[in-house]
Amino acid sequence: QKEVEQNSGPLSVPEGAIASLNCTYSDRGSQSFFWYRQYSGKSPELIMFIYSNGDKEDGRFTAQLNKASQYVSLLIRDSQPSDSATYLCAVNIGNNAGNMLTFGGGTRLMVKP
Amino acid sequence: SQTIHQWPATLVQPVGSPLSLECTVEGTSNPNLYWYRQAAGRGLQLLFYSVGIGQISSEVPQNLSASRPQDRQFILSSKKLLLSDSGFYLCAWTNSGNTIYFGEGSWLTVV
């Protein structure tokens, strides 16, 4: 079983719609959760992180964490064609001396005008 | 503010040739440093991480090696490249927090 799982997609949404990206993780000791966006041929860039159960909003982005169910999601409101990219979920497992992140395989999002 | 740079951005190397990718971080001290690889259409694979000068931990056995000769310098090397070493190599850093920041990446094609 993979430690961090994401649907590879592509997830296609029309411009202006809400895009919902999901991620599940296997280790209940996981403490920190991150979403990165990666445009084709570029390096990942941090969108947001979440540590506590519930929702965290930042502009058009909302991260949702449910530790009991071991999933974290990212909602993108008013999706724009410029949001088309691969979204990577990453998890920091506790007792990790190197502060390493384990990444999911990513979900490719396509926003159609 | 902190910045991270890695180079070269792209390179094409023949099988059996050596490799050296370099990464430096500015604006911070004693960062944790990482090398990741991303094969075409695949996720990020952690190759090496370092919590200090001369301290290297390897996550995946392979023909690659890493070194940290200075606090903010991280080098990825190989003595003889394989075709399977092709991919997108990413250097990354973090310090007191958990957030990891990536460099621009290096595209390696082994032919």
Short mmCIF file of C-alpha atoms in Angstrom, two decimals:
data_model
loop_
_atom_site.label_atom_id
_atom_site.label_comp_id
_atom_site.label_asym_id
_atom_site.label_seq_id
_atom_site.Cartn_x
_atom_site.Cartn_y
_atom_site.Cartn_z
CA GLN A 1 0.00 0.00 0.00
CA LYS A 2 1.31 3.39 -1.01
CA GLU A 3 1.83 5.81 1.86
CA VAL A 4 0.20 8.76 0.11
CA GLU A 5 -2.34 8.15 -2.63
CA GLN A 6 -3.93 10.47 -5.15
CA ASN A 7 -6.06 9.87 -8.20
CA SER A 8 -3.80 10.58 -11.15
CA GLY A 9 -6.63 12.15 -13.17
CA PRO A 10 -6.89 14.06 -15.32
CA LEU A 11 -9.61 15.91 -13.49
CA SER A 12 -11.38 18.17 -15.92
CA VAL A 13 -13.51 21.09 -14.72
CA PRO A 14 -15.00 24.07 -16.56
CA GLU A 15 -13.71 27.54 -15.86
CA GLY A 16 -15.39 29.06 -12.81
CA ALA A 17 -16.25 25.71 -11.23
CA ILE A 18 -14.92 24.23 -7.99
CA ALA A 19 -12.14 21.70 -8.39
CA SER A 20 -11.87 19.11 -5.62
CA LEU A 21 -8.62 17.22 -5.22
CA ASN A 22 -8.31 14.38 -2.75
CA CYS A 23 -5.47 12.59 -1.00
CA THR A 24 -5.35 9.70 1.45
CA TYR A 25 -2.45 8.65 3.63
CA SER A 26 -1.68 5.47 5.49
CA ASP A 27 0.26 6.56 8.59
CA ARG A 28 -1.91 7.73 11.49
CA GLY A 29 1.16 9.40 12.97
CA SER A 30 1.27 11.94 10.16
CA GLN A 31 1.29 15.46 11.51
CA SER A 32 1.68 17.94 8.68
CA PHE A 33 0.04 18.05 5.27
CA PHE A 34 1.00 20.07 2.23
CA TRP A 35 -0.32 20.84 -1.21
CA TYR A 36 2.06 21.72 -4.02
CA ARG A 37 1.29 22.80 -7.55
CA GLN A 38 3.56 21.73 -10.38
CA TYR A 39 3.28 23.15 -13.85
CA SER A 40 4.55 20.97 -16.66
CA GLY A 41 8.33 21.03 -16.77
CA LYS A 42 8.64 23.14 -13.62
CA SER A 43 9.44 22.45 -9.99
CA PRO A 44 6.67 22.12 -7.37
CA GLU A 45 5.59 25.27 -5.58
CA LEU A 46 3.86 25.33 -2.22
CA ILE A 47 0.19 26.29 -2.21
CA MET A 48 -0.63 25.75 1.43
CA PHE A 49 -0.19 23.52 4.44
CA ILE A 50 -2.53 22.32 7.16
CA TYR A 51 -1.83 20.80 10.56
CA SER A 52 -5.19 20.67 12.33
CA ASN A 53 -8.47 18.99 11.55
CA GLY A 54 -10.94 21.14 9.69
CA ASP A 55 -10.68 23.72 6.96
CA LYS A 56 -8.02 26.26 6.15
CA GLU A 57 -8.72 28.92 3.57
CA ASP A 58 -6.27 30.99 1.56
CA GLY A 59 -7.83 33.02 -1.23
CA ARG A 60 -9.46 30.66 -3.71
CA PHE A 61 -7.88 27.63 -2.06
CA THR A 62 -9.25 25.64 0.87
CA ALA A 63 -7.46 22.71 2.44
CA GLN A 64 -9.51 20.24 4.42
CA LEU A 65 -8.06 17.71 6.85
CA ASN A 66 -9.75 14.75 8.48
CA LYS A 67 -7.23 12.79 10.53
CA ALA A 68 -9.77 10.20 11.67
CA SER A 69 -10.46 9.24 8.07
CA GLN A 70 -6.87 9.90 7.01
CA TYR A 71 -7.61 12.16 4.11
CA VAL A 72 -6.77 15.66 3.08
CA SER A 73 -8.34 17.57 0.23
CA LEU A 74 -7.82 20.77 -1.69
CA LEU A 75 -10.69 22.81 -3.07
CA ILE A 76 -10.08 25.42 -5.73
CA ARG A 77 -12.94 27.86 -6.15
CA ASP A 78 -13.58 29.80 -9.34
CA SER A 79 -11.12 27.60 -11.22
CA GLN A 80 -9.10 29.35 -13.91
CA PRO A 81 -7.27 27.92 -16.92
CA SER A 82 -4.06 29.02 -15.18
CA ASP A 83 -4.86 26.51 -12.42
CA SER A 84 -4.26 23.70 -14.90
CA ALA A 85 -1.34 21.80 -13.41
CA THR A 86 -0.48 18.71 -11.40
CA TYR A 87 -1.27 18.99 -7.70
CA LEU A 88 0.91 17.07 -5.30
CA CYS A 89 -0.15 16.07 -1.82
CA ALA A 90 2.66 15.64 0.69
CA VAL A 91 2.69 14.31 4.22
CA ASN A 92 5.21 14.71 7.01
CA ILE A 93 5.26 11.68 9.22
CA GLY A 94 6.03 12.23 12.88
CA ASN A 95 9.37 11.29 14.46
CA ASN A 96 11.05 12.14 11.23
CA ALA A 97 14.54 13.39 11.97
CA GLY A 98 15.03 14.73 8.48
CA ASN A 99 11.65 16.46 8.25
CA MET A 100 11.08 14.50 5.10
CA LEU A 101 7.90 14.67 3.11
CA THR A 102 6.30 11.72 1.40
CA PHE A 103 4.59 12.72 -1.83
CA GLY A 104 1.63 11.30 -3.63
CA GLY A 105 1.81 10.72 -7.35
CA GLY A 106 -0.15 13.89 -8.07
CA THR A 107 -3.48 14.70 -9.69
CA ARG A 108 -3.49 16.42 -13.04
CA LEU A 109 -6.10 19.18 -13.18
CA MET A 110 -7.39 20.61 -16.44
CA VAL A 111 -9.54 23.73 -16.35
CA LYS A 112 -11.32 24.27 -19.64
CA PRO A 113 -12.28 27.80 -20.76
CA SER B 1 14.59 36.00 2.19
CA GLN B 2 15.76 32.52 1.42
CA THR B 3 16.52 31.33 -2.08
CA ILE B 4 17.65 28.06 -3.55
CA HIS B 5 19.50 27.58 -6.79
CA GLN B 6 20.51 24.47 -8.64
CA TRP B 7 22.39 23.90 -11.85
CA PRO B 8 22.73 22.99 -14.59
CA ALA B 9 19.10 23.36 -15.67
CA THR B 10 19.37 20.78 -18.43
CA LEU B 11 21.98 18.32 -19.54
CA VAL B 12 22.31 15.42 -21.92
CA GLN B 13 24.90 12.85 -20.92
CA PRO B 14 26.00 9.57 -22.52
CA VAL B 15 25.65 6.30 -20.67
CA GLY B 16 28.68 5.68 -18.48
CA SER B 17 29.61 9.33 -18.11
CA PRO B 18 29.87 11.09 -14.74
CA LEU B 19 27.32 13.48 -13.28
CA SER B 20 27.49 16.43 -10.96
CA LEU B 21 24.47 18.53 -10.01
CA GLU B 22 24.95 21.36 -7.56
CA CYS B 23 22.56 23.16 -5.27
CA THR B 24 23.05 26.12 -2.96
CA VAL B 25 20.74 27.80 -0.49
CA GLU B 26 21.01 31.45 0.53
CA GLY B 27 19.53 33.39 3.40
CA THR B 28 19.45 30.63 5.98
CA SER B 29 21.84 28.53 8.01
CA ASN B 30 21.95 24.83 8.86
CA PRO B 31 19.09 23.86 6.56
CA ASN B 32 17.98 20.30 5.92
CA LEU B 33 18.73 19.58 2.28
CA TYR B 34 17.21 17.03 -0.05
CA TRP B 35 17.60 15.54 -3.50
CA TYR B 36 14.46 14.23 -5.18
CA ARG B 37 14.02 12.62 -8.58
CA GLN B 38 10.90 12.67 -10.69
CA ALA B 39 10.79 10.28 -13.62
CA ALA B 40 8.53 11.16 -16.55
CA GLY B 41 4.89 11.06 -15.42
CA ARG B 42 5.84 9.80 -12.00
CA GLY B 43 5.81 11.11 -8.44
CA LEU B 44 8.69 12.50 -6.44
CA GLN B 45 11.19 10.01 -5.12
CA LEU B 46 13.46 11.04 -2.26
CA LEU B 47 17.05 10.12 -3.04
CA PHE B 48 19.14 11.72 -0.28
CA TYR B 49 18.75 14.06 2.62
CA SER B 50 21.21 15.85 4.87
CA VAL B 51 20.74 17.43 8.28
CA GLY B 52 24.24 18.89 8.44
CA ILE B 53 27.68 19.16 6.86
CA GLY B 54 29.00 15.75 5.94
CA GLN B 55 25.81 14.02 7.09
CA ILE B 56 24.11 12.19 4.24
CA SER B 57 21.28 9.69 4.41
CA SER B 58 20.35 7.62 1.39
CA GLU B 59 16.79 6.56 0.83
CA VAL B 60 17.20 4.51 -2.32
CA PRO B 61 20.19 2.30 -3.21
CA GLN B 62 21.51 3.25 -6.63
CA ASN B 63 24.58 4.41 -8.47
CA LEU B 64 24.13 7.99 -7.26
CA SER B 65 25.83 9.66 -4.31
CA ALA B 66 25.46 12.96 -2.50
CA SER B 67 27.80 15.20 -0.60
CA ARG B 68 27.46 18.30 1.55
CA PRO B 69 30.84 20.01 1.65
CA GLN B 70 29.46 23.25 3.06
CA ASP B 71 26.46 24.18 5.18
CA ARG B 72 24.38 25.46 2.28
CA GLN B 73 25.76 23.37 -0.58
CA PHE B 74 24.47 20.00 -1.68
CA ILE B 75 25.89 18.01 -4.58
CA LEU B 76 24.50 14.99 -6.40
CA SER B 77 26.99 12.84 -8.26
CA SER B 78 27.42 9.69 -10.24
CA LYS B 79 30.55 8.02 -11.54
CA LYS B 80 28.76 6.20 -14.37
CA LEU B 81 25.29 7.13 -15.51
CA LEU B 82 22.66 4.60 -16.53
CA LEU B 83 19.75 5.13 -18.90
CA SER B 84 17.42 4.74 -15.93
CA ASP B 85 18.99 7.79 -14.28
CA SER B 86 17.16 10.07 -16.69
CA GLY B 87 14.64 12.34 -15.01
CA PHE B 88 13.95 15.63 -13.34
CA TYR B 89 16.17 16.19 -10.32
CA LEU B 90 15.05 18.55 -7.62
CA CYS B 91 17.02 20.00 -4.76
CA ALA B 92 14.98 21.19 -1.78
CA TRP B 93 15.46 22.68 1.67
CA THR B 94 13.75 23.26 4.97
CA ASN B 95 14.84 24.50 8.35
CA SER B 96 12.87 25.06 11.53
CA GLY B 97 9.52 24.41 9.93
CA ASN B 98 8.24 21.44 8.05
CA THR B 99 7.67 23.22 4.76
CA ILE B 100 9.98 22.10 1.98
CA TYR B 101 10.93 24.49 -0.81
CA PHE B 102 12.25 23.33 -4.15
CA GLY B 103 14.88 24.63 -6.51
CA GLU B 104 14.23 25.11 -10.19
CA GLY B 105 15.13 21.55 -11.08
CA SER B 106 17.61 19.91 -13.44
CA TRP B 107 16.51 17.89 -16.43
CA LEU B 108 18.87 14.98 -17.08
CA THR B 109 18.66 12.89 -20.22
CA VAL B 110 20.99 9.93 -20.45
CA VAL B 111 21.51 8.75 -24.01
#
